[in-house]
Coordinates of C-alpha atoms and ligand atoms in Angstrom, one line a residue:
Chain A
M1 CA 6.2 -66.5 -12.8
S2 CA 7.4 -67.9 -15.5
K3 CA 9.4 -65.5 -18.6
I4 CA 6.3 -66.6 -21.2
D5 CA 3.2 -68.5 -20.6
I6 CA 1.0 -69.9 -23.5
Q7 CA -2.6 -70.9 -22.8
N8 CA -4.9 -72.7 -25.1
L9 CA -3.5 -71.1 -28.5
S10 CA -5.6 -71.8 -31.2
V11 CA -4.8 -70.9 -34.6
T12 CA -6.5 -71.0 -38.1
Y13 CA -6.1 -69.8 -41.1
E14 CA -8.5 -68.8 -44.1
E15 CA -7.9 -68.9 -46.8
R16 CA -10.4 -69.0 -50.3
G17 CA -13.6 -69.8 -47.5
D18 CA -11.2 -72.8 -46.0
L19 CA -10.7 -73.0 -42.7
F20 CA -7.4 -75.0 -41.6
T21 CA -6.7 -75.2 -37.9
A22 CA -2.3 -74.8 -37.7
L23 CA -2.5 -75.0 -34.3
S24 CA -5.6 -76.1 -31.4
D25 CA -4.9 -75.7 -27.8
V26 CA -1.4 -75.4 -27.2
S27 CA -0.5 -74.6 -23.7
F28 CA 3.5 -74.4 -22.6
S29 CA 5.1 -72.2 -20.3
V30 CA 8.5 -71.1 -20.1
N31 CA 10.7 -70.0 -17.3
D32 CA 13.2 -67.0 -17.1
G33 CA 16.2 -68.0 -18.7
E34 CA 15.0 -71.1 -20.1
F35 CA 16.5 -73.0 -23.4
V36 CA 13.2 -74.6 -25.2
S37 CA 13.7 -76.6 -28.3
V38 CA 10.2 -77.2 -30.0
I39 CA 10.1 -80.3 -32.1
G40 CA 8.0 -80.9 -34.9
S41 CA 7.8 -82.6 -38.3
S42 CA 7.5 -80.0 -41.2
G43 CA 3.9 -78.4 -41.5
C44 CA 2.9 -79.2 -37.8
G45 CA 3.2 -75.4 -37.0
K46 CA 6.1 -74.2 -35.4
S47 CA 6.7 -71.2 -37.6
T48 CA 2.9 -70.3 -36.7
L49 CA 3.9 -70.9 -33.2
L50 CA 6.5 -68.3 -32.9
S51 CA 5.1 -65.9 -35.3
V52 CA 2.5 -65.2 -32.8
L53 CA 5.0 -65.3 -29.8
E54 CA 7.0 -63.1 -32.3
G55 CA 3.9 -61.1 -32.1
L56 CA 3.3 -60.7 -36.1
R57 CA 0.3 -62.7 -36.3
T58 CA -2.5 -62.5 -33.9
P59 CA -4.1 -66.2 -32.6
T60 CA -7.9 -67.6 -33.4
S61 CA -7.9 -67.9 -29.7
G62 CA -6.0 -68.5 -26.6
T63 CA -3.6 -66.0 -25.1
V64 CA 0.4 -65.4 -24.5
L65 CA 1.8 -64.0 -21.6
I66 CA 5.4 -62.4 -21.3
D67 CA 5.9 -60.9 -18.0
G68 CA 2.5 -62.0 -16.8
K69 CA 1.4 -59.2 -19.0
P70 CA -0.8 -60.6 -22.4
L71 CA 1.4 -60.4 -25.5
T72 CA 0.0 -57.4 -28.0
G73 CA 2.4 -57.1 -30.6
T74 CA 5.7 -57.1 -32.1
G75 CA 7.5 -55.8 -29.0
L76 CA 11.7 -54.5 -28.6
D77 CA 11.7 -57.1 -25.5
R78 CA 12.0 -59.8 -28.0
G79 CA 15.1 -61.0 -30.4
V80 CA 14.1 -63.1 -33.5
V81 CA 16.2 -65.1 -35.8
F82 CA 14.3 -66.3 -39.5
Q83 CA 13.7 -69.3 -40.8
Q84 CA 14.4 -67.9 -44.0
Y85 CA 17.5 -65.3 -44.2
S86 CA 16.3 -61.6 -43.4
L87 CA 18.8 -59.3 -43.3
F88 CA 18.1 -56.2 -44.9
P89 CA 20.2 -56.5 -48.5
W90 CA 20.9 -53.4 -48.4
M91 CA 22.8 -52.9 -45.4
T92 CA 26.6 -54.1 -45.1
A93 CA 26.7 -56.6 -42.3
R94 CA 26.9 -54.9 -39.6
G95 CA 24.4 -52.2 -40.8
N96 CA 22.6 -54.8 -39.8
V97 CA 23.8 -55.4 -36.7
A98 CA 24.2 -51.6 -36.1
F99 CA 20.3 -50.9 -37.2
G100 CA 19.0 -53.4 -34.9
I101 CA 20.4 -52.4 -31.3
K102 CA 19.5 -48.5 -32.8
Q103 CA 15.9 -50.1 -32.3
T104 CA 16.3 -51.9 -28.8
R105 CA 19.6 -50.0 -27.2
K106 CA 19.0 -45.9 -27.0
G107 CA 21.3 -43.2 -25.6
F108 CA 24.1 -44.7 -28.2
T109 CA 25.7 -42.9 -31.4
H110 CA 26.2 -43.3 -34.6
K111 CA 29.5 -44.8 -34.2
Q112 CA 29.6 -46.6 -31.0
R113 CA 26.3 -48.5 -32.3
L114 CA 28.9 -49.9 -35.6
E115 CA 31.5 -50.7 -32.5
I116 CA 29.2 -52.1 -31.1
A117 CA 28.0 -54.5 -34.1
D118 CA 32.2 -55.5 -35.3
E119 CA 31.9 -56.5 -30.9
Y120 CA 29.6 -58.9 -31.9
L121 CA 30.6 -59.7 -35.5
E122 CA 33.6 -60.8 -33.9
K123 CA 32.0 -63.5 -31.6
V124 CA 29.7 -65.0 -34.8
G125 CA 33.9 -65.0 -36.2
L126 CA 32.7 -62.6 -38.9
S127 CA 35.0 -59.3 -38.2
E128 CA 37.0 -59.3 -41.8
A129 CA 33.0 -59.5 -44.1
S130 CA 32.1 -56.6 -41.8
N131 CA 31.6 -54.2 -44.8
R132 CA 30.0 -56.7 -46.8
Y133 CA 26.2 -56.7 -48.2
P134 CA 24.5 -60.2 -47.7
S135 CA 24.2 -60.9 -50.8
R136 CA 28.3 -61.2 -50.6
L137 CA 27.6 -63.6 -47.5
S138 CA 27.2 -67.2 -48.2
G139 CA 23.6 -69.0 -46.1
G140 CA 25.7 -69.8 -43.4
M141 CA 27.3 -66.4 -43.0
Q142 CA 24.3 -64.6 -43.1
Q143 CA 22.4 -66.4 -41.2
R144 CA 25.1 -65.6 -38.2
V145 CA 25.1 -62.3 -39.2
A146 CA 21.3 -62.6 -38.1
I147 CA 22.3 -64.3 -34.7
A148 CA 25.0 -61.7 -34.5
R149 CA 22.2 -58.9 -34.7
A150 CA 19.4 -61.0 -32.7
L151 CA 22.4 -61.1 -29.5
A152 CA 23.3 -57.3 -30.2
M153 CA 19.9 -56.2 -29.5
D154 CA 20.3 -57.7 -26.1
T155 CA 16.5 -58.7 -25.9
D156 CA 15.4 -60.8 -22.6
I157 CA 13.9 -63.6 -25.3
L158 CA 15.1 -64.8 -28.3
L159 CA 12.6 -66.3 -30.6
M160 CA 14.5 -68.4 -32.9
D161 CA 12.7 -70.4 -36.0
E162 CA 14.7 -73.4 -37.7
P163 CA 17.9 -70.9 -37.6
F164 CA 20.0 -73.3 -39.1
G165 CA 17.8 -75.4 -41.4
A166 CA 19.2 -74.3 -44.6
V167 CA 22.9 -74.2 -43.5
D168 CA 24.9 -78.0 -44.1
A169 CA 25.6 -80.2 -42.2
K170 CA 29.1 -79.2 -41.2
N171 CA 28.1 -75.6 -40.6
R172 CA 25.1 -76.7 -38.4
V173 CA 27.3 -78.7 -36.1
I174 CA 29.7 -75.1 -36.0
L175 CA 26.7 -72.3 -35.6
Q176 CA 25.3 -74.8 -32.9
E177 CA 28.4 -75.2 -30.7
L178 CA 28.5 -70.9 -31.2
L179 CA 25.0 -70.8 -30.1
L180 CA 25.3 -72.2 -27.1
R181 CA 28.6 -71.0 -26.1
L182 CA 26.8 -67.2 -27.1
W183 CA 24.1 -68.2 -25.2
Q184 CA 26.2 -69.9 -22.3
N185 CA 28.4 -67.1 -21.1
E186 CA 26.3 -64.4 -21.0
Q187 CA 25.6 -63.1 -17.7
K188 CA 22.0 -63.5 -17.3
H189 CA 20.9 -66.2 -19.8
K190 CA 18.6 -65.0 -22.4
T191 CA 15.0 -66.8 -22.4
V192 CA 14.9 -69.0 -26.2
V193 CA 11.9 -70.3 -27.9
F194 CA 13.9 -72.1 -30.8
I195 CA 12.4 -74.1 -33.4
T196 CA 13.5 -77.5 -35.3
H197 CA 13.3 -80.5 -36.6
D198 CA 16.4 -82.1 -35.4
I199 CA 16.1 -84.2 -32.5
D200 CA 20.4 -83.8 -32.0
E201 CA 19.9 -80.2 -32.2
A202 CA 17.4 -80.0 -30.0
I203 CA 18.8 -82.0 -27.5
F204 CA 22.3 -80.6 -27.3
L205 CA 21.0 -77.3 -27.5
S206 CA 17.8 -77.4 -24.6
D207 CA 16.6 -77.5 -21.4
R208 CA 13.6 -79.1 -22.6
V209 CA 12.3 -80.4 -25.5
I210 CA 8.4 -79.4 -26.5
M211 CA 7.4 -82.2 -29.6
F212 CA 4.2 -81.1 -31.5
T213 CA 2.1 -83.7 -33.2
E214 CA 0.6 -82.7 -36.7
S215 CA -2.1 -81.3 -38.1
P216 CA -3.9 -79.1 -36.0
G217 CA -0.1 -79.0 -33.7
T218 CA -0.2 -79.3 -30.5
V219 CA 1.9 -79.8 -27.7
S220 CA 2.3 -83.3 -27.6
K221 CA 5.4 -84.4 -24.6
D222 CA 7.6 -82.0 -22.9
I223 CA 10.6 -83.7 -21.9
S224 CA 13.4 -82.4 -19.8
V225 CA 16.9 -82.7 -21.2
P226 CA 18.7 -84.2 -18.1
F227 CA 22.8 -83.5 -19.4
P228 CA 24.6 -80.8 -17.0
R229 CA 26.0 -77.6 -18.4
P230 CA 27.9 -75.9 -20.0
R231 CA 27.7 -78.7 -22.2
E232 CA 30.5 -80.3 -24.9
R233 CA 29.3 -81.7 -28.0
A234 CA 32.8 -84.4 -28.2
A235 CA 31.8 -85.5 -24.7
L236 CA 27.7 -85.3 -24.9
L237 CA 27.5 -87.3 -27.8
H238 CA 29.8 -90.3 -27.0
S239 CA 28.2 -90.2 -22.9
P240 CA 25.9 -93.5 -22.8
D241 CA 23.4 -91.8 -21.4
Y242 CA 23.0 -89.4 -24.0
A243 CA 22.2 -92.6 -26.8
D244 CA 19.7 -94.4 -24.9
F245 CA 17.6 -90.7 -24.3
R246 CA 18.4 -89.5 -27.9
S247 CA 17.0 -93.4 -28.8
N248 CA 14.2 -92.4 -26.1
L249 CA 13.4 -89.6 -27.3
T250 CA 13.5 -90.7 -31.2
T251 CA 10.4 -93.7 -30.7
L252 CA 8.4 -91.0 -28.9
F253 CA 8.5 -88.7 -32.0
F254 CA 7.4 -91.4 -34.7
D255 CA 4.7 -92.5 -31.3
T256 CA 3.4 -89.1 -30.9
E257 CA 3.2 -89.0 -34.9
A258 CA 1.3 -92.9 -35.0
K259 CA -1.2 -92.1 -32.1
I260 CA -2.5 -89.1 -30.8
G261 CA -3.0 -89.0 -27.3
E262 CA -1.3 -91.8 -25.7
T263 CA -0.1 -90.9 -22.9
E264 CA 4.2 -92.7 -21.9
E265 CA 5.2 -92.7 -18.4
D266 CA 8.7 -92.4 -19.5
W267 CA 11.8 -91.1 -16.8
V268 CA 11.7 -88.1 -19.4
V269 CA 8.2 -87.4 -19.4
I270 CA 6.8 -84.9 -17.1
Chain B
M1 CA 49.3 -60.8 -73.2
N2 CA 51.3 -60.6 -75.5
I3 CA 51.9 -57.8 -77.7
K4 CA 50.5 -60.0 -80.7
K5 CA 47.2 -60.7 -78.5
R6 CA 46.9 -57.2 -77.3
F7 CA 46.8 -54.8 -81.2
A8 CA 46.1 -57.7 -84.0
K9 CA 42.6 -56.2 -84.5
I10 CA 40.0 -56.2 -87.3
S11 CA 39.4 -52.6 -85.3
H12 CA 43.0 -51.1 -86.5
L13 CA 42.6 -52.8 -90.1
L14 CA 39.4 -51.0 -90.7
F15 CA 41.6 -48.0 -89.5
V16 CA 44.3 -48.2 -91.9
T17 CA 41.2 -48.6 -94.5
V18 CA 40.1 -45.8 -93.5
C19 CA 43.7 -43.9 -94.0
L20 CA 43.9 -45.4 -97.1
I21 CA 40.6 -44.6 -99.3
H22 CA 41.2 -40.8 -99.5
L23 CA 43.7 -41.9 -102.0
I24 CA 41.1 -42.1 -104.6
P25 CA 40.8 -39.5 -106.2
N26 CA 37.7 -37.4 -105.2
K27 CA 34.5 -36.8 -107.3
T28 CA 33.5 -33.8 -105.5
V29 CA 36.0 -30.6 -104.9
K30 CA 35.8 -30.8 -101.3
P31 CA 39.8 -29.6 -100.1
D32 CA 40.4 -30.0 -96.4
E33 CA 36.9 -32.4 -95.5
F34 CA 39.4 -35.3 -95.5
L35 CA 41.0 -33.9 -93.1
Y36 CA 38.4 -34.4 -90.9
T37 CA 37.6 -37.7 -91.1
L38 CA 41.1 -38.6 -90.5
G39 CA 41.1 -36.3 -87.7
F40 CA 38.1 -37.9 -86.1
A41 CA 39.3 -41.8 -87.0
V42 CA 42.7 -40.6 -85.5
I43 CA 40.9 -39.6 -82.2
V44 CA 38.8 -42.7 -82.5
E45 CA 41.9 -45.2 -82.9
I46 CA 44.2 -43.2 -80.6
G47 CA 41.7 -43.4 -77.2
L48 CA 41.0 -47.4 -78.9
I49 CA 44.8 -48.0 -78.5
A50 CA 45.2 -46.5 -75.3
V51 CA 42.5 -49.0 -74.0
C52 CA 43.9 -51.7 -75.3
A53 CA 47.2 -50.6 -73.7
A54 CA 45.8 -50.6 -70.4
A55 CA 43.6 -53.5 -70.7
K56 CA 43.9 -56.5 -68.0
K57 CA 41.4 -59.1 -69.2
P58 CA 41.1 -59.7 -73.4
S59 CA 37.2 -59.2 -73.0
T60 CA 37.6 -55.6 -71.8
M61 CA 39.3 -54.7 -75.1
N62 CA 36.2 -56.5 -77.2
L63 CA 33.1 -53.7 -76.6
P64 CA 35.9 -50.9 -77.9
C65 CA 37.1 -52.7 -80.3
D66 CA 34.1 -53.8 -81.6
I67 CA 32.3 -50.1 -81.2
A68 CA 35.4 -48.2 -83.3
A69 CA 35.2 -51.4 -86.2
F70 CA 31.9 -50.0 -85.9
L71 CA 32.6 -46.4 -86.6
Y72 CA 35.2 -46.6 -89.1
S73 CA 33.0 -48.7 -91.0
L74 CA 30.2 -46.3 -91.4
L75 CA 32.8 -43.4 -91.8
I76 CA 34.0 -46.0 -95.1
V77 CA 30.4 -46.6 -96.2
W78 CA 29.9 -42.7 -95.8
T79 CA 32.8 -42.1 -97.4
L80 CA 33.1 -44.1 -100.7
A81 CA 28.9 -43.2 -100.8
T82 CA 29.9 -39.9 -100.9
S83 CA 32.7 -38.1 -101.9
K84 CA 34.4 -40.9 -103.6
F85 CA 31.9 -42.2 -105.9
S86 CA 28.9 -39.5 -105.8
L87 CA 26.1 -42.3 -105.0
L88 CA 23.8 -39.9 -103.3
K89 CA 22.8 -36.6 -103.6
E90 CA 25.0 -34.7 -102.3
M91 CA 22.9 -32.0 -100.7
L92 CA 20.9 -34.1 -99.0
F93 CA 23.8 -36.8 -97.7
P94 CA 27.2 -34.4 -97.2
P95 CA 30.9 -36.1 -96.9
P96 CA 31.6 -37.1 -93.3
G97 CA 34.3 -34.6 -93.0
V98 CA 31.4 -31.8 -94.2
V99 CA 29.2 -32.5 -90.8
F100 CA 32.5 -32.8 -88.5
K101 CA 33.7 -29.9 -89.4
Q102 CA 30.2 -28.2 -89.3
L103 CA 30.2 -30.2 -85.5
I104 CA 32.9 -28.2 -84.7
T105 CA 32.1 -24.5 -86.3
D106 CA 28.7 -24.9 -84.5
I107 CA 30.1 -25.6 -81.3
P108 CA 29.7 -22.2 -79.3
Q109 CA 26.1 -22.1 -80.9
L110 CA 25.3 -25.6 -80.5
L111 CA 25.9 -25.2 -76.6
P112 CA 23.1 -22.7 -75.8
H113 CA 20.8 -25.4 -77.2
I114 CA 22.1 -28.4 -75.8
G115 CA 21.7 -26.4 -71.8
S116 CA 18.4 -25.0 -72.7
S117 CA 17.2 -28.6 -73.4
L118 CA 19.0 -29.6 -70.6
A119 CA 17.0 -27.5 -68.5
L120 CA 13.8 -28.3 -69.7
V121 CA 14.1 -32.3 -68.9
G122 CA 15.9 -31.6 -65.2
K123 CA 13.1 -29.2 -64.4
G124 CA 10.1 -31.7 -66.0
Y125 CA 11.6 -35.0 -64.7
A126 CA 13.1 -33.5 -61.7
L127 CA 9.3 -32.7 -60.7
A128 CA 8.2 -36.2 -61.6
L129 CA 10.6 -37.7 -59.6
V130 CA 10.1 -35.8 -56.4
I131 CA 6.4 -36.3 -56.6
A132 CA 6.4 -40.0 -58.2
V133 CA 8.2 -41.5 -55.5
P134 CA 7.2 -40.5 -51.8
L135 CA 3.8 -41.2 -53.8
G136 CA 4.3 -44.6 -55.0
L137 CA 5.5 -45.9 -52.2
I138 CA 2.6 -44.2 -49.7
L139 CA 0.0 -45.5 -52.7
G140 CA 2.1 -48.9 -52.8
T141 CA 1.7 -49.4 -48.3
A142 CA -2.1 -48.1 -48.8
V143 CA -3.0 -51.8 -49.9
R144 CA -6.8 -49.9 -51.2
A145 CA -6.0 -47.1 -52.7
G146 CA -2.2 -48.9 -54.3
S147 CA -5.1 -51.2 -56.5
A148 CA -7.3 -48.0 -57.7
A149 CA -4.2 -46.1 -58.3
T150 CA -2.7 -48.8 -59.8
Y151 CA -5.7 -49.1 -62.5
V152 CA -5.8 -45.3 -63.1
S153 CA -2.2 -45.0 -63.8
K154 CA -2.4 -47.7 -66.2
F155 CA -5.0 -45.9 -68.1
I156 CA -3.9 -42.3 -67.9
G157 CA 0.0 -44.0 -68.1
A158 CA -1.6 -45.0 -71.8
I159 CA -2.3 -41.6 -73.5
P160 CA 0.7 -40.4 -75.0
P161 CA 1.6 -37.5 -73.8
V162 CA 2.1 -36.0 -76.7
V163 CA -1.6 -35.5 -77.1
Y164 CA -0.9 -33.1 -74.1
I165 CA 0.9 -30.8 -75.5
P166 CA -2.4 -28.0 -77.4
Y167 CA -3.9 -28.1 -74.7
G168 CA -0.8 -27.1 -72.5
I169 CA -0.6 -24.4 -74.9
A170 CA -3.4 -23.1 -74.8
L171 CA -3.1 -23.4 -70.9
L172 CA 0.3 -21.9 -70.0
P173 CA 1.2 -19.0 -70.3
S174 CA 4.7 -20.3 -72.3
F175 CA 6.5 -22.5 -74.5
R176 CA 8.9 -24.0 -71.9
A177 CA 6.5 -24.3 -69.6
V178 CA 3.9 -26.2 -72.0
S179 CA 7.3 -28.2 -72.0
V180 CA 7.9 -28.9 -68.8
M181 CA 4.6 -30.3 -68.3
V182 CA 4.2 -32.5 -70.8
I183 CA 8.0 -33.8 -69.7
F184 CA 6.9 -34.0 -66.2
L185 CA 3.8 -35.9 -67.1
A186 CA 5.8 -38.3 -69.5
S187 CA 8.1 -39.3 -66.7
F188 CA 5.9 -39.0 -64.1
W189 CA 3.5 -42.4 -64.3
P190 CA 6.3 -44.5 -65.2
I191 CA 7.8 -43.1 -62.3
L192 CA 4.3 -44.1 -60.1
A193 CA 3.8 -46.9 -61.4
A194 CA 7.4 -48.5 -60.8
T195 CA 7.6 -47.5 -57.2
M196 CA 4.6 -48.7 -56.5
S197 CA 5.0 -52.3 -58.3
G198 CA 8.6 -52.2 -56.2
V199 CA 6.4 -51.6 -52.4
L200 CA 3.8 -54.2 -53.8
Y201 CA 6.5 -56.9 -54.6
I202 CA 8.8 -56.5 -51.3
E203 CA 9.7 -59.5 -49.6
K204 CA 7.5 -60.2 -47.1
R205 CA 10.6 -61.9 -45.0
I206 CA 11.5 -58.5 -45.2
V207 CA 8.3 -56.8 -43.5
D208 CA 8.5 -59.0 -41.4
S209 CA 12.2 -58.3 -40.1
A210 CA 11.4 -54.6 -39.9
R211 CA 7.9 -55.4 -38.1
V212 CA 9.9 -57.1 -35.2
L213 CA 12.6 -54.7 -35.0
N214 CA 9.1 -52.3 -34.6
V215 CA 10.3 -49.8 -36.6
G216 CA 8.4 -46.7 -36.7
K217 CA 5.4 -46.0 -39.6
F218 CA 7.8 -42.8 -41.4
E219 CA 11.4 -44.5 -41.0
T220 CA 9.9 -48.4 -42.4
L221 CA 9.1 -46.0 -45.2
C222 CA 12.6 -43.8 -45.6
K223 CA 14.9 -46.8 -44.8
I224 CA 12.7 -50.2 -45.5
I225 CA 10.4 -49.8 -48.4
L226 CA 12.1 -47.3 -50.2
P227 CA 15.2 -49.2 -50.6
A228 CA 13.3 -52.4 -50.9
S229 CA 11.9 -51.2 -54.3
L230 CA 14.7 -49.2 -55.1
P231 CA 15.4 -51.9 -58.0
Q232 CA 12.4 -51.0 -59.7
I233 CA 12.1 -47.5 -59.0
F234 CA 15.3 -47.6 -61.5
T235 CA 13.7 -49.1 -64.1
G236 CA 10.8 -46.9 -63.7
M237 CA 13.0 -43.8 -64.0
G238 CA 15.0 -45.4 -66.4
Q239 CA 11.4 -45.3 -69.0
G240 CA 10.7 -42.0 -67.3
L241 CA 14.0 -40.5 -69.0
T242 CA 13.8 -42.1 -72.7
V243 CA 9.9 -41.0 -73.0
S244 CA 11.4 -37.5 -70.9
F245 CA 13.9 -37.5 -74.2
I246 CA 11.1 -38.5 -77.0
L247 CA 8.8 -35.6 -75.5
L248 CA 11.3 -32.7 -74.9
T249 CA 13.1 -33.3 -79.0
S250 CA 9.0 -33.5 -80.1
A251 CA 7.7 -30.2 -78.3
E252 CA 11.0 -28.2 -79.0
M253 CA 10.4 -28.9 -82.6
I254 CA 6.7 -27.8 -82.8
G255 CA 7.0 -24.4 -81.0
A256 CA 10.2 -24.0 -79.2
R257 CA 13.1 -21.1 -80.1
S258 CA 16.1 -23.0 -78.6
G259 CA 16.7 -26.4 -77.5
M260 CA 18.2 -29.6 -79.6
G261 CA 14.8 -30.3 -81.0
Y262 CA 14.9 -26.5 -82.4
Y263 CA 17.8 -27.1 -83.8
V264 CA 17.6 -29.5 -86.2
K265 CA 14.3 -28.4 -86.8
N266 CA 15.0 -24.8 -87.9
Y267 CA 17.7 -25.6 -90.1
S268 CA 15.6 -28.7 -92.2
D269 CA 13.1 -26.4 -92.7
L270 CA 16.2 -23.7 -94.4
G271 CA 17.4 -27.5 -96.1
N272 CA 20.4 -27.2 -94.8
Y273 CA 20.5 -30.9 -94.1
T274 CA 24.6 -30.6 -93.0
R275 CA 23.9 -29.0 -90.0
T276 CA 20.2 -31.3 -89.5
I277 CA 23.0 -34.1 -89.2
V278 CA 25.0 -32.7 -86.9
G279 CA 22.4 -31.8 -84.9
V280 CA 21.2 -35.7 -85.1
L281 CA 24.7 -36.4 -83.7
V282 CA 24.5 -34.1 -81.1
I283 CA 21.3 -35.5 -80.1
G284 CA 22.6 -38.7 -80.2
I285 CA 25.9 -37.9 -78.1
V286 CA 24.0 -35.7 -75.5
I287 CA 21.4 -38.2 -74.8
S288 CA 24.1 -41.2 -75.1
L289 CA 26.1 -39.0 -72.2
V290 CA 22.8 -38.3 -70.1
F291 CA 21.9 -42.4 -69.9
F292 CA 26.2 -43.3 -69.4
L293 CA 25.5 -41.1 -66.1
F294 CA 22.4 -42.4 -65.1
N295 CA 23.6 -45.9 -65.2
K296 CA 26.2 -45.3 -63.5
L297 CA 24.4 -43.6 -59.9
Q298 CA 22.1 -46.8 -60.7
K299 CA 25.3 -48.8 -60.2
F300 CA 26.4 -47.1 -57.3
A301 CA 22.4 -47.0 -55.8
L302 CA 22.0 -51.0 -56.0
R303 CA 25.4 -51.8 -55.4
W304 CA 24.2 -54.8 -52.6
R305 CA 22.6 -56.0 -55.4
Ligands
LIG401 N1 -0.8 -67.7 -44.4 C1 -0.9 -68.9 -44.4 N2 -2.3 -69.5 -45.2 C2 -3.0 -70.4 -45.2 N3 -1.7 -71.5 -44.3 C3 -1.5 -71.8 -44.0 C4 -0.4 -70.1 -44.1 N4 0.7 -70.2 -43.3 C5 0.8 -71.6 -42.6 N5 -0.2 -72.2 -43.4 C6 -0.2 -74.0 -43.1 O1 -0.5 -74.1 -42.1 C7 0.6 -75.3 -41.6 C8 2.1 -75.1 -41.0 O2 2.7 -74.0 -41.4 P1 3.8 -74.0 -40.3 O3 4.8 -73.0 -41.3 O4 3.9 -73.2 -39.0 O5 4.1 -74.9 -40.2 P2 5.8 -74.8 -39.6 O6 5.8 -76.5 -38.4 O7 6.7 -74.4 -39.5 O8 7.0 -76.3 -41.3 P3 8.0 -76.1 -41.6 O9 8.9 -77.0 -40.5 O10 7.9 -76.6 -43.1 O11 9.2 -74.9 -41.4 C9 1.0 -75.5 -42.8 O12 0.3 -76.7 -43.1 C10 1.0 -74.1 -43.8 O13 0.1 -75.0 -44.6
LIG402 MG1 8.5 -73.4 -40.1

């Protein structure tokens, strides 16, 4: 049984009488412990898809099953990192993380929660900033705190919506490596749905890449990433297979934009 | 910073001027009056020198220097226009020293008035705060109730609360109760309106974050909605406090037997304008102190911004 099973999902927005189909007939599933990236151009409905998985939006039609059970709303089995910075500005970095822990992991005292929070802030390299408020942190640091919060909540599923979208290129690489290291080091891998529009990021991080067409968004390609884990960035980037795979993926990406619905039989296509 | 940068200021020059104009002979004979003016100026000057000596960077000295310069200029003009050249009617415009002397001798008499005024404002304002903030949070969260309440509070809030005083006098047993009621009404609407608009403008991402964390209804209200709208609430609280003092002094002037407003009204009725000016000064000082504390509280509560 897959961890997340999305069946014939459609979302239609209504705005002042106008209907706009953001997602149409999306179906795919994610296995337990799998890291799946969803990639597509801006406006193709990636955030919409994630808001359904988060339980913030009810789909117009279709179902989402988590562990075989229909999803009904927000739940503490899913940790979320939003596209925009989403820390509570009146809580310090450790206050934010501790608040997340309080929601999902019962039976800890306030002091123990702060200790766990500090532990996770150390993992994301923010020990010295733990008493600072989000307004005193850079965008990249805030996103690290959000990641620490999501990880510290110790949920089975992690939903991430372009978490590094607003971070500069150098910090983006650092954060990708951090996320991958933290994910790989967990005894039991979390199931991750990771939204991005960056092909390199998708390949580096994920087991599978799901491509979306534009308007209305739907799954156009579902591709396994063949590189073994644990992955190391420098080695991966320099391997000849990587260049091949990347160029194939890029071609596919731009092809799907051009001619929707045509099936290419490629070695990477399942 | 060198000595010159630290102490070469117009303010000190003005202080010297304040002292020197007392060499001009008085038109009116008030033997010890100038001592009080000088005493006041010396206290201000000592404070200013202390601030300048302790300042770490030049910009921290600007505000104290400007305030002192303003006070000295006022003293110079006031002294010249009264005791030195008698340009103003002495009964209506007593010289500064006479006012300071009266202020000092009246302190024991003034303290109960100040206490009485602060007690009225404290009661009315606190009552408004503990009702308006929770109500605003709840109404702001409930979409339909919120929009109706916005119109209602705009309508009622637009009525100047002074007009409730006569009705309150008919309605309530004591004049103190009337004062508390109008202060309550005056501060209630701005706080309620600000709280509701604070809730209304909470960013969606904050609400979404709380929802995915499955924060309970009551906890969301206390730990998410309240702090998120706190900046707006404080704006409303500031407005409420301002109108509270306007209402307080108006009410005290209309019918009270104590309070700072009563002190001013009483002595101006008696034609004692020295004490009238003392009362006005005291009201200014007390309200400034209250707002100073209020701003400190606001800064602390919103230190995360
Ligand atoms: N609340 C809404 N009401 C109406 N239309 C919406 C709403 N939210 C999103 N849309 C529309 O749905 C489409 C998909 O939006 P979505 O935010 O899911 O895109 P996205 O793939 O996440 O884009 P990006 O990469 O820029 O974040 C867009 O065309 C957008 O205009
Ligand atoms: Mg998006």
